[in-house]
Coordinates of C-alpha atoms and ligand atoms in Angstrom, one line a residue:
M21 CA 0.0 0.0 0.0
L22 CA 1.3 3.4 -1.0
K23 CA 2.0 5.5 2.1
C24 CA 2.6 9.0 0.9
P25 CA 0.9 12.0 2.6
T26 CA -0.5 13.7 -0.4
M27 CA -4.0 14.1 -1.9
N28 CA -2.9 12.1 -4.9
A29 CA -2.3 9.2 -2.6
A30 CA -5.7 9.7 -1.0
L31 CA -7.5 9.7 -4.4
Q32 CA -5.6 6.6 -5.4
I33 CA -6.7 4.8 -2.3
L34 CA -10.3 5.9 -2.9
Q35 CA -10.1 4.4 -6.4
T36 CA -8.1 1.3 -5.9
T37 CA -9.2 0.2 -2.4
F38 CA -12.7 1.4 -2.3
G39 CA -13.5 1.5 -6.0
Y40 CA -15.1 5.0 -6.1
T41 CA -14.1 7.6 -8.6
E42 CA -14.3 10.8 -6.7
F43 CA -14.7 12.3 -3.2
R44 CA -18.0 13.6 -2.0
D45 CA -18.6 17.1 -0.9
S46 CA -16.3 17.9 2.1
Q47 CA -14.6 14.5 2.2
A48 CA -11.5 15.7 0.3
A49 CA -11.0 18.7 2.6
I50 CA -11.3 16.6 5.7
I51 CA -9.0 13.9 4.5
D52 CA -6.5 16.5 3.4
A53 CA -6.5 18.1 6.9
V54 CA -6.1 14.9 8.7
I55 CA -3.4 13.5 6.5
N56 CA -1.5 16.7 7.2
G57 CA -1.7 16.0 10.9
E58 CA -4.5 18.4 11.9
D59 CA -7.3 17.6 14.3
A60 CA -10.9 17.7 12.9
L61 CA -14.5 17.7 14.1
V62 CA -16.7 16.3 11.4
L63 CA -20.5 16.7 11.5
M64 CA -22.1 15.0 8.6
P65 CA -25.5 13.5 8.1
T66 CA -25.9 9.8 8.2
G67 CA -24.9 8.3 4.9
G68 CA -22.7 11.2 4.1
G69 CA -19.6 9.1 4.0
K70 CA -17.8 9.7 7.4
S71 CA -16.0 6.4 7.5
L72 CA -13.7 7.2 4.6
C73 CA -12.7 10.5 6.3
Y74 CA -10.7 8.4 8.8
Q75 CA -10.1 5.2 6.9
I76 CA -8.2 6.9 4.0
P77 CA -5.9 9.0 6.2
S78 CA -5.2 5.9 8.2
L79 CA -4.0 4.2 5.1
A80 CA -2.2 7.2 3.7
R81 CA -0.3 8.1 6.9
P82 CA 2.4 5.9 8.4
G83 CA 1.2 3.8 11.4
C84 CA -2.2 2.4 12.4
G85 CA -5.5 4.4 12.7
V86 CA -7.2 3.8 16.0
V87 CA -11.0 4.0 15.8
V88 CA -12.9 4.4 19.0
S89 CA -16.5 3.2 18.7
P90 CA -19.2 2.3 21.2
L91 CA -20.7 -0.1 18.7
I92 CA -19.1 -3.4 19.7
A93 CA -21.7 -5.5 18.0
L94 CA -20.9 -4.0 14.6
M95 CA -17.1 -4.1 14.8
Q96 CA -16.8 -7.5 13.3
D97 CA -18.8 -6.5 10.3
Q98 CA -16.9 -3.3 9.8
V99 CA -13.6 -5.1 10.0
D100 CA -14.8 -7.9 7.7
A101 CA -15.8 -5.3 5.1
L102 CA -12.5 -3.6 5.3
R103 CA -10.6 -6.9 5.0
L104 CA -12.6 -7.7 1.9
A105 CA -11.3 -4.5 0.4
G106 CA -7.7 -5.5 1.3
V107 CA -7.3 -3.3 4.3
R108 CA -5.4 -4.7 7.3
A109 CA -8.0 -4.1 9.9
S110 CA -8.7 -5.7 13.3
F111 CA -10.7 -4.9 16.5
L112 CA -10.2 -5.2 20.2
N113 CA -13.3 -5.5 22.5
S114 CA -14.7 -7.8 25.2
T115 CA -15.9 -10.4 22.7
L116 CA -12.4 -11.5 21.9
D117 CA -10.7 -14.3 23.8
P118 CA -7.4 -13.4 25.4
A119 CA -5.2 -15.2 22.9
T120 CA -6.9 -13.5 19.9
A121 CA -6.6 -10.1 21.6
Q122 CA -3.0 -10.7 22.2
G123 CA -2.5 -11.6 18.5
V124 CA -4.1 -8.3 17.6
E125 CA -1.9 -6.3 20.0
E126 CA 1.2 -8.0 18.6
A127 CA 0.2 -7.1 15.0
L128 CA -0.3 -3.5 16.2
L129 CA 3.1 -3.3 17.7
A130 CA 4.7 -4.9 14.6
G131 CA 3.2 -2.2 12.4
E132 CA 1.1 -4.8 10.6
L133 CA -2.3 -3.0 11.0
D134 CA -3.8 -0.1 9.0
L135 CA -6.9 0.2 11.2
L136 CA -7.8 -0.9 14.7
Y137 CA -11.3 -0.5 16.2
I138 CA -11.4 -0.3 19.9
A139 CA -14.2 -0.1 22.5
P140 CA -13.8 3.1 24.7
E141 CA -13.6 1.2 27.9
R142 CA -10.7 -0.8 26.6
L143 CA -8.9 2.2 25.3
N144 CA -9.1 3.9 28.7
Q145 CA -7.2 1.0 30.4
P146 CA -3.7 2.2 31.5
R147 CA -2.3 -1.0 29.9
M148 CA -3.8 -0.2 26.6
L149 CA -2.7 3.4 26.6
A150 CA 0.8 2.3 27.3
L151 CA 0.7 -0.2 24.5
L152 CA -0.5 2.4 22.1
E153 CA 2.4 4.6 23.1
S154 CA 4.8 2.1 21.8
A155 CA 2.9 1.5 18.6
P156 CA 3.2 3.6 15.4
L157 CA -0.1 5.5 15.2
A158 CA -1.6 7.3 12.2
L159 CA -4.5 8.9 14.0
F160 CA -7.3 8.6 16.5
A161 CA -10.9 8.6 15.1
I162 CA -13.6 9.1 17.7
D163 CA -16.7 7.8 16.1
E164 CA -20.2 8.6 17.4
A165 CA -18.6 11.5 19.2
H166 CA -22.0 12.7 20.6
C167 CA -21.7 9.9 23.1
V168 CA -19.6 12.3 25.1
S169 CA -22.6 14.5 25.6
Q170 CA -24.4 14.1 29.0
W171 CA -27.5 15.6 27.5
G172 CA -28.0 13.2 24.8
H173 CA -29.6 9.7 25.3
D174 CA -26.5 8.0 23.9
F175 CA -24.2 9.2 26.7
R176 CA -21.3 6.8 27.5
A177 CA -19.2 7.6 30.6
D178 CA -16.1 6.0 29.0
Y179 CA -16.2 8.7 26.4
L180 CA -15.4 11.4 29.0
Q181 CA -12.0 9.9 29.4
L182 CA -11.1 10.4 25.8
G183 CA -9.9 13.9 26.6
V184 CA -6.6 12.3 27.7
L185 CA -5.7 11.3 24.2
H186 CA -4.8 14.9 23.5
E187 CA -2.4 15.0 26.4
R188 CA -0.8 11.6 26.0
F189 CA -0.5 11.7 22.2
P190 CA 0.0 15.3 21.3
D191 CA 1.5 14.4 17.9
V192 CA -1.3 12.1 16.8
P193 CA -4.1 13.8 14.9
R194 CA -7.6 13.2 16.2
I195 CA -10.8 13.3 14.2
A196 CA -14.2 13.2 16.0
L197 CA -17.3 12.3 13.9
T198 CA -21.0 12.5 14.5
A199 CA -24.3 12.8 12.7
T200 CA -26.0 14.4 15.7
A201 CA -27.0 17.9 14.8
D202 CA -27.7 20.2 17.7
E203 CA -25.5 23.0 18.8
R204 CA -25.2 22.1 22.5
T205 CA -23.9 18.7 21.7
R206 CA -21.4 20.1 19.3
G207 CA -20.1 22.5 22.0
E208 CA -19.8 19.6 24.5
I209 CA -17.8 17.5 22.0
I210 CA -15.4 20.3 21.5
Q211 CA -15.0 21.0 25.1
R212 CA -14.7 17.5 26.5
L213 CA -12.5 16.1 23.7
Q214 CA -10.4 19.3 23.8
L215 CA -11.0 20.0 20.1
G216 CA -11.0 23.8 20.5
S217 CA -8.3 24.2 17.9
A218 CA -9.5 21.5 15.6
R219 CA -10.8 22.3 12.1
K220 CA -14.6 22.1 12.0
F221 CA -16.3 20.6 9.1
I222 CA -20.1 21.0 9.4
S223 CA -22.1 19.7 6.5
G224 CA -25.7 20.5 5.8
F225 CA -28.2 18.2 7.2
N226 CA -30.3 17.7 4.1
R227 CA -30.9 14.1 3.1
P228 CA -32.5 14.8 -0.3
N229 CA -33.2 11.1 -1.2
I230 CA -35.4 10.7 1.9
R231 CA -39.1 11.4 1.2
Y232 CA -40.8 12.7 4.3
R233 CA -44.5 11.9 4.9
I234 CA -46.6 12.4 7.9
A235 CA -50.2 11.3 7.6
L236 CA -53.2 11.2 9.9
K237 CA -53.6 8.0 11.9
H238 CA -57.1 6.7 11.5
N239 CA -56.6 3.0 11.0
P240 CA -53.0 2.2 11.8
K241 CA -52.8 -1.5 10.8
P242 CA -54.4 -1.2 7.3
Q243 CA -52.5 2.0 6.7
L244 CA -49.2 0.4 7.5
L245 CA -50.1 -2.7 5.6
R246 CA -51.0 -0.7 2.5
F247 CA -47.8 1.3 2.7
L248 CA -45.7 -1.9 2.9
K249 CA -47.6 -3.8 0.3
E250 CA -47.8 -1.1 -2.3
E251 CA -44.5 0.5 -1.8
H252 CA -42.0 -1.8 -0.1
P253 CA -43.1 -5.4 -0.6
D254 CA -39.5 -6.7 -0.8
D255 CA -37.5 -4.1 1.1
A256 CA -35.6 -3.9 4.3
G257 CA -37.0 -1.3 6.7
I258 CA -37.4 -0.2 10.3
I259 CA -40.7 0.4 12.1
Y260 CA -40.5 2.4 15.3
C261 CA -43.1 2.0 18.1
L262 CA -43.2 3.6 21.5
S263 CA -43.7 0.5 23.7
R264 CA -41.9 -2.9 23.8
N265 CA -45.2 -4.7 23.8
K266 CA -46.3 -3.0 20.6
T267 CA -43.1 -3.9 18.8
E268 CA -43.7 -7.6 19.6
Q269 CA -47.4 -7.5 18.6
T270 CA -46.7 -5.6 15.4
A271 CA -43.9 -7.9 14.4
A272 CA -46.1 -11.0 15.0
W273 CA -48.9 -9.6 13.0
L274 CA -46.6 -8.6 10.1
Q275 CA -45.3 -12.1 10.1
K276 CA -48.8 -13.4 9.6
E277 CA -49.2 -11.0 6.8
G278 CA -46.2 -12.6 5.1
F279 CA -43.4 -10.2 6.0
N280 CA -40.1 -11.1 7.5
A281 CA -40.6 -8.9 10.6
L282 CA -38.6 -9.2 13.8
P283 CA -39.0 -7.3 17.1
Y284 CA -36.2 -5.5 18.8
H285 CA -36.2 -3.8 22.2
A286 CA -34.1 -3.5 25.3
G287 CA -36.2 -6.0 27.2
L288 CA -35.4 -8.9 24.9
P289 CA -32.6 -11.3 25.8
A290 CA -29.2 -10.2 24.5
A291 CA -28.9 -13.3 22.3
T292 CA -32.3 -12.6 20.6
R293 CA -31.4 -9.0 20.0
A294 CA -28.1 -10.0 18.5
S295 CA -29.7 -12.6 16.3
H296 CA -32.4 -10.2 15.0
Q297 CA -29.9 -7.5 14.3
S298 CA -27.7 -9.9 12.5
R299 CA -30.6 -11.2 10.4
F300 CA -31.5 -7.6 9.5
L301 CA -28.0 -7.0 8.3
R302 CA -27.4 -10.3 6.6
E303 CA -30.7 -11.2 5.0
E304 CA -32.5 -9.2 2.4
A305 CA -35.9 -7.6 3.0
V306 CA -36.0 -8.0 6.8
I307 CA -38.2 -5.6 8.7
I308 CA -37.2 -4.7 12.3
V309 CA -40.0 -3.5 14.5
A310 CA -38.3 -1.6 17.3
T311 CA -38.3 0.9 20.1
I312 CA -35.6 3.6 20.0
A313 CA -33.2 1.0 21.5
F314 CA -32.5 0.0 17.9
G315 CA -30.4 1.8 15.4
M316 CA -27.4 3.7 16.4
G317 CA -24.5 2.9 14.1
I318 CA -26.5 0.5 12.0
D319 CA -24.7 1.2 8.8
K320 CA -26.8 -0.9 6.5
P321 CA -26.9 1.1 3.4
D322 CA -30.1 -0.2 1.8
V323 CA -32.7 0.4 4.4
R324 CA -35.5 1.6 2.1
F325 CA -38.0 2.9 4.7
V326 CA -38.3 4.0 8.3
A327 CA -41.9 4.0 9.5
H328 CA -43.1 5.6 12.7
L329 CA -46.3 4.1 14.2
D330 CA -46.0 6.5 17.2
L331 CA -44.8 10.1 17.4
P332 CA -41.2 10.6 18.4
K333 CA -40.7 13.0 21.3
T334 CA -38.3 15.4 19.6
V335 CA -37.4 16.5 16.2
E336 CA -33.8 15.4 16.9
S337 CA -35.1 11.8 17.4
Y338 CA -37.2 12.0 14.3
Y339 CA -34.3 13.2 12.3
Q340 CA -31.9 10.6 13.7
E341 CA -34.4 7.7 13.3
T342 CA -35.5 8.6 9.8
G343 CA -31.9 9.2 8.9
R344 CA -31.3 5.4 9.0
A345 CA -33.1 5.1 5.7
G346 CA -31.3 5.4 2.4
R347 CA -27.7 5.7 3.4
D348 CA -26.8 4.5 -0.1
G349 CA -28.3 7.7 -1.5
Q350 CA -31.1 5.8 -3.3
P351 CA -34.7 6.9 -2.8
A352 CA -36.1 6.0 0.6
D353 CA -39.2 6.8 2.7
A354 CA -39.7 8.3 6.1
W355 CA -43.3 7.5 6.8
M356 CA -45.2 8.4 9.9
I357 CA -48.8 8.3 11.0
Y358 CA -50.0 10.3 14.0
G359 CA -53.3 11.4 15.6
L360 CA -55.0 13.1 18.5
Q361 CA -54.3 10.2 20.8
D362 CA -50.6 10.4 20.3
V363 CA -50.5 14.0 21.1
I364 CA -52.6 13.5 24.3
K365 CA -50.5 10.5 25.4
L366 CA -47.1 12.3 24.9
R367 CA -48.3 15.4 26.6
Q368 CA -49.5 13.3 29.5
M369 CA -46.3 11.4 29.7
M370 CA -44.3 14.6 29.9
E371 CA -46.6 16.1 32.5
G372 CA -46.2 13.1 34.7
S373 CA -42.4 12.6 34.1
E374 CA -39.9 13.0 36.9
G375 CA -37.6 16.0 36.9
S376 CA -37.6 19.7 37.6
D377 CA -40.1 22.1 36.2
E378 CA -37.4 23.5 34.0
H379 CA -36.7 20.1 32.6
K380 CA -40.4 19.5 31.9
R381 CA -40.7 22.8 30.2
A382 CA -37.7 22.0 28.0
E383 CA -39.3 18.7 27.1
Q384 CA -42.6 20.3 26.3
H385 CA -40.8 22.8 24.2
R386 CA -39.1 20.0 22.2
L387 CA -42.4 18.1 21.8
N388 CA -44.1 21.3 20.5
A389 CA -41.5 21.5 17.8
M390 CA -42.2 17.9 16.8
L391 CA -45.9 18.6 16.7
G392 CA -45.3 21.7 14.7
L393 CA -43.5 19.6 12.1
C394 CA -46.5 17.3 12.0
E395 CA -49.1 20.0 11.6
I396 CA -47.2 22.3 9.2
T397 CA -48.7 22.8 5.8
S398 CA -45.6 24.0 4.0
C399 CA -42.5 22.0 3.0
R400 CA -41.5 19.6 5.8
R401 CA -37.8 19.5 4.8
Q402 CA -37.5 23.3 5.0
A403 CA -39.0 23.2 8.5
L404 CA -36.8 20.3 9.5
L405 CA -33.6 21.9 8.3
N406 CA -34.6 25.2 9.7
Y407 CA -34.9 23.5 13.1
F408 CA -31.2 22.6 12.9
G409 CA -30.2 26.1 11.8
D410 CA -29.8 25.0 8.2
E411 CA -31.6 26.6 5.3
L412 CA -33.2 25.3 2.1
P413 CA -34.1 28.2 -0.2
E414 CA -36.8 26.4 -2.1
P415 CA -39.5 23.9 -1.1
C416 CA -38.0 20.4 -1.6
G417 CA -40.5 18.8 -3.9
N418 CA -39.9 15.5 -2.1
C419 CA -42.2 15.6 0.9
D420 CA -45.9 15.0 1.2
N421 CA -46.7 18.7 1.6
C422 CA -44.8 19.6 -1.6
L423 CA -46.2 16.6 -3.5
Q424 CA -49.8 17.1 -2.5
P425 CA -50.3 20.6 -1.3
V426 CA -52.4 20.7 1.9
D427 CA -55.7 22.4 1.9
T428 CA -56.3 24.7 4.8
W429 CA -59.6 26.2 6.1
D430 CA -60.5 29.1 8.3
G431 CA -61.0 27.3 11.6
T432 CA -61.5 30.3 13.8
E433 CA -65.2 29.8 14.4
M434 CA -65.0 26.1 15.1
A435 CA -61.9 26.6 17.3
R436 CA -63.8 29.1 19.4
M437 CA -66.7 26.8 19.7
A438 CA -64.4 24.0 20.8
L439 CA -62.7 26.2 23.4
S440 CA -65.9 27.6 24.8
T441 CA -67.3 24.1 25.2
C442 CA -64.3 23.2 27.1
H443 CA -64.7 26.3 29.3
R444 CA -68.5 25.9 29.9
T445 CA -68.1 22.3 31.0
G446 CA -65.5 23.3 33.6
Q447 CA -62.3 22.1 31.9
R448 CA -62.8 18.6 33.3
F449 CA -63.7 16.4 30.3
G450 CA -61.8 14.6 27.7
V451 CA -62.2 15.1 24.0
N452 CA -64.9 12.5 23.3
H453 CA -67.3 14.1 25.7
L454 CA -66.6 17.5 24.4
I455 CA -67.4 16.3 20.9
D456 CA -70.6 14.7 22.1
V457 CA -71.7 18.1 23.6
L458 CA -70.8 19.9 20.4
R459 CA -72.6 17.5 18.2
G460 CA -75.7 17.5 20.4
A461 CA -75.6 14.0 21.7
E462 CA -78.1 13.1 24.5
N463 CA -76.4 10.2 26.2
D464 CA -76.4 9.4 29.9
K465 CA -73.2 11.3 30.6
I466 CA -74.6 14.4 28.9
I467 CA -77.8 14.2 30.9
Q468 CA -76.1 13.4 34.1
W469 CA -74.1 16.6 33.9
D470 CA -76.9 18.7 32.4
H471 CA -74.8 19.4 29.4
H472 CA -77.8 19.3 27.1
Q473 CA -78.8 22.6 28.7
L474 CA -75.7 24.4 27.6
A475 CA -75.9 26.9 24.8
V476 CA -73.0 25.1 23.0
H477 CA -74.9 21.8 23.0
G478 CA -75.5 20.8 19.4
M479 CA -73.9 24.0 18.1
G480 CA -71.3 22.1 16.2
A481 CA -73.5 19.5 14.4
Q482 CA -72.1 20.6 11.0
L483 CA -68.8 18.8 11.6
D484 CA -68.6 15.1 12.0
N485 CA -66.7 13.2 14.7
N486 CA -63.5 13.0 12.7
Q487 CA -63.5 16.6 11.8
W488 CA -63.9 17.6 15.4
R489 CA -61.1 15.4 16.4
S490 CA -59.0 17.1 13.8
V491 CA -59.8 20.5 15.3
F492 CA -59.1 19.3 18.9
R493 CA -55.8 17.7 17.8
Q494 CA -54.6 20.9 16.2
L495 CA -55.6 22.9 19.2
V496 CA -53.7 20.6 21.5
A497 CA -50.7 20.4 19.1
R498 CA -50.5 24.2 18.9
G499 CA -50.8 24.7 22.6
Y500 CA -54.2 26.2 22.9
L501 CA -55.3 23.3 25.0
S502 CA -53.4 21.3 27.5
V503 CA -54.0 17.8 28.8
D504 CA -54.6 17.3 32.5
M505 CA -52.9 14.2 33.6
E506 CA -54.5 14.0 37.0
R507 CA -58.0 14.2 35.5
F508 CA -57.7 11.4 33.0
G509 CA -56.9 13.4 30.0
A510 CA -59.3 16.3 30.6
L511 CA -58.6 19.2 28.3
C512 CA -57.8 22.6 29.8
L513 CA -57.6 26.1 28.3
E514 CA -54.2 27.7 28.0
E515 CA -53.3 31.4 28.2
K516 CA -52.8 31.3 24.5
C517 CA -56.5 31.0 23.9
R518 CA -57.4 34.5 25.0
P519 CA -56.9 36.4 21.8
L520 CA -58.7 33.7 19.8
L521 CA -61.7 33.8 22.2
R522 CA -61.8 37.5 22.2
G523 CA -61.9 37.6 18.4
E524 CA -58.5 39.2 18.1
E525 CA -57.0 36.3 16.2
T526 CA -57.9 34.0 13.4
L527 CA -56.8 30.4 13.0
E528 CA -56.0 28.5 9.8
L529 CA -56.4 24.8 10.2
R530 CA -55.1 21.9 8.2
R531 CA -57.8 20.0 6.3
D532 CA -57.1 16.4 7.0
V533 CA -57.5 14.0 4.2
R534 CA -57.8 10.3 4.3
Q535 CA -55.6 8.7 1.7
K536 CA -57.5 6.9 -1.0
T537 CA -55.9 4.0 -2.8
G538 CA -54.0 5.1 -5.8
A539 CA -54.1 8.8 -4.7
R540 CA -50.7 8.7 -3.3
Q541 CA -47.5 9.2 -5.2
Q542 CA -45.5 6.1 -5.7
T543 CA -42.1 6.1 -4.0
K544 CA -41.1 2.6 -4.4
T545 CA -37.6 2.7 -5.8
P546 CA -38.3 1.7 -9.4
L547 CA -35.9 -0.5 -11.1
P548 CA -34.9 1.2 -14.3
D549 CA -37.3 0.2 -17.2
D550 CA -34.5 -1.3 -19.2
L551 CA -33.1 -3.3 -16.4
D552 CA -32.7 -6.9 -17.3
V553 CA -34.6 -8.5 -14.4
G554 CA -33.2 -11.9 -15.1
L555 CA -29.7 -10.7 -14.9
W556 CA -30.4 -8.6 -11.8
E557 CA -31.8 -11.7 -10.0
A558 CA -28.9 -13.8 -11.1
L559 CA -26.4 -11.3 -9.8
R560 CA -28.2 -11.0 -6.6
D561 CA -28.3 -14.7 -6.2
R562 CA -24.5 -15.0 -6.7
R563 CA -24.0 -12.2 -4.2
R564 CA -26.2 -13.9 -1.7
R565 CA -24.2 -17.2 -2.1
L566 CA -20.9 -15.4 -1.8
A567 CA -22.1 -13.5 1.3
E568 CA -23.3 -16.7 3.0
D569 CA -20.0 -18.5 2.2
Q570 CA -18.1 -15.7 3.8
G571 CA -20.5 -14.9 6.7
V572 CA -20.9 -11.2 5.8
P573 CA -23.9 -9.2 4.8
P574 CA -24.6 -9.1 1.0
Y575 CA -24.0 -5.4 0.7
V576 CA -20.4 -5.9 2.0
I577 CA -19.7 -7.8 -1.2
F578 CA -21.3 -5.2 -3.5
H579 CA -24.0 -2.6 -3.0
D580 CA -27.3 -2.7 -5.1
S581 CA -26.1 0.3 -7.0
T582 CA -23.0 -1.7 -8.1
L583 CA -25.1 -4.6 -9.3
R584 CA -27.4 -2.3 -11.1
E585 CA -24.4 -0.8 -12.9
M586 CA -23.3 -4.3 -13.9
C587 CA -26.7 -4.8 -15.5
A588 CA -26.5 -1.6 -17.4
L589 CA -22.9 -1.9 -18.6
M590 CA -22.7 -5.7 -18.9
P591 CA -18.9 -5.8 -18.7
Q592 CA -17.2 -8.6 -20.6
S593 CA -13.7 -8.4 -19.2
L594 CA -12.0 -7.7 -15.9
Q595 CA -10.8 -4.4 -17.3
E596 CA -14.4 -3.3 -18.0
F597 CA -15.5 -4.7 -14.7
A598 CA -13.0 -2.5 -12.9
N599 CA -14.7 0.6 -14.2
I600 CA -17.9 0.0 -12.2
A601 CA -18.4 2.2 -9.1
G602 CA -17.8 0.2 -6.0
V603 CA -15.3 -2.2 -7.5
G604 CA -11.8 -1.8 -6.0
E605 CA -8.7 -3.7 -6.8
R606 CA -9.2 -6.4 -4.2
K607 CA -12.9 -7.0 -5.0
L608 CA -12.0 -7.1 -8.7
E609 CA -9.6 -9.8 -8.0
K610 CA -11.8 -11.7 -5.6
Y611 CA -15.2 -11.4 -7.2
G612 CA -14.6 -10.2 -10.8
G613 CA -14.5 -13.7 -12.2
D614 CA -17.7 -14.8 -10.4
F615 CA -19.8 -11.9 -11.6
L616 CA -18.4 -11.9 -15.1
Q617 CA -19.4 -15.6 -15.3
V618 CA -22.9 -14.8 -14.3
I619 CA -23.1 -12.0 -16.9
N620 CA -21.7 -14.3 -19.6
E621 CA -24.0 -17.2 -18.8
H622 CA -26.9 -14.8 -18.9
L623 CA -25.8 -13.4 -22.3
E624 CA -25.4 -16.8 -23.7
A625 CA -28.8 -18.0 -22.4
T626 CA -30.6 -14.9 -23.7
S627 CA -29.0 -14.8 -27.1
A628 CA -29.7 -18.5 -27.7
T629 CA -32.9 -19.5 -29.6
P630 CA -35.5 -20.9 -27.3
D631 CA -34.8 -24.4 -28.5
E632 CA -31.1 -24.1 -27.9
A633 CA -31.7 -22.5 -24.5
A634 CA -33.9 -25.4 -23.6
A635 CA -31.3 -27.9 -24.9
S636 CA -28.5 -26.2 -23.0
T637 CA -30.3 -26.6 -19.7
Q638 CA -30.8 -30.3 -20.1
Ligands
ADP20 P1 -21.8 7.6 7.5 O1 -20.9 6.9 8.4 O2 -21.5 9.1 7.3 O3 -23.2 7.4 7.8 P2 -20.7 5.8 5.5 O4 -19.3 6.2 5.8 O5 -21.2 4.6 6.0 O6 -21.7 7.0 6.0 O7 -21.0 6.0 4.0 C1 -22.3 5.8 3.4 C2 -22.2 5.1 2.1 O8 -21.6 6.0 1.1 C3 -21.3 3.9 2.1 O9 -21.9 2.9 1.5 C4 -20.0 4.3 1.4 O10 -19.4 3.2 0.8 C5 -20.6 5.3 0.4 N1 -19.6 6.4 0.0 C6 -18.8 7.1 0.9 N2 -18.0 7.9 0.2 C7 -18.2 7.7 -1.1 C8 -17.7 8.3 -2.3 N3 -16.8 9.2 -2.3 N4 -18.2 7.8 -3.5 C9 -19.1 6.9 -3.5 N5 -19.7 6.3 -2.4 C10 -19.2 6.7 -1.2
ZN21 ZN1 -41.0 19.6 0.7

């Protein structure tokens, strides 16, 4: 391997080892800085290509690149993938037996490693630090650097110790990487990892290939089923739910419906979790139904959709979870359904949560931003990026609001009616009763409370039940009404109502539509029209067999996009094969023959007359 600290060397490594022709966006600048010994903080969205930012400098600089990562379960796969590309990579974590670990340490000291992945708790051991001091080191990469933040939910105490790297290894460049967006976390990373003088590389947060859709939840199961059947019948995806119970029920139900769905949550035995994660990575078209416990660091490139059956609590979580779709840059869906009940439930959960008033206020504030994103009638991507301080000058054209502009209506009158019903009944009833009053019902509860005597009784008969739910949902989401936890979800008026009740304010509401079959835009990644499906399936089949033989996920052999290019170009020689994106030197050598053979057999079979073809298979 050429070890020469210039950008030419970096480009050559990109092409020969990884099989890509050019750097993406800021990759070149980052790699240049690190090769030249500078520290760097890299903030790049998921799928942006962070790994190459430390992998290439590790190869281009003398010595071994040490990668600190909390994702022990994924190290084996990462190392396997690098080895297939011809990189001398290893890992050290608690899953290794002592003899194997010792072998890795010896290779490190002998200068026989290009990349070493280490769990943070191991790196912090005095013995390990001493060992690293005697080894030739190219750099330290601190992956998932937001784990150092005590505010975030991924906090790892071991990450706090990583500040010592700066003191003990002043001459070794450090590169910290994360996809987590918010400013406070960024500040904490810089401070705790002593990266004050590091070069900062902050990429935009836009993920243009992800299509954002947030629809009204009216019939969750049929809605989800239709989304899966119509748009992702054979795709890998993640479905997020709020409770453990629901993940298991949903997975079981989807299995009955013929999908390969598996549950994942923190309450399952470790072995089950590991097995489900591994099947998700290694098999094709597996759906994981999970709580938020699933996902960090899952670098499966071909996750085609992320579905939310429940509302995430913050925009940060929504962005992070949906970001797991489409790392390969191909079209992917972020699909969510939500309704009044979600809003009420989350508001209640927050009211009842432990913690100081200040903490609760902060949580409410973050939930409000999430609800705002759900209710917004303009481009969702613009709102999402804006939340992270990023700007998109034009509407994106790839979210539901852009694709099917939302109708709004003047809801001032109806909102006032709703609020005054709440007021007249003493702010002690839930939404169902309030709707009954408005629609003039005469059930026992209404009679019992004398609510048929109220002036508002029956005043809202022109809206049906669902339309009223829509009004109440939007009033709660926008903070005109709050939910009283102690009184079983009773709705109460908020300060914010006054101008509306006094007639000083008007209110535009979203007109909710129920999706009709066929009305929605297709997002299923279409295979190109001229794609030769027979060849495509044959290539996938060969990939699957190779992956099984070697115990790695199929995408580690070649990505879908690489197979698709094979279909389009139909290379006939190793030389032509080498030109396909994603084919590096090592993979050319290792797999070129296999895939060329598939292509040749296919060409022979299809150019033969039917009789000959029949004869040749006998
Ligand atoms: P991140 O860690 O930022 O989420 P990865 O490093 O896993 O992203 O990269 C995402 C995908 O993009 C990977 O499949 C990777 O092989 C691919 N990729 C990265 N850089 C390039 C490039 N310069 N050209 C083509 N593909 C790239
Ligand atoms: Zn848009």
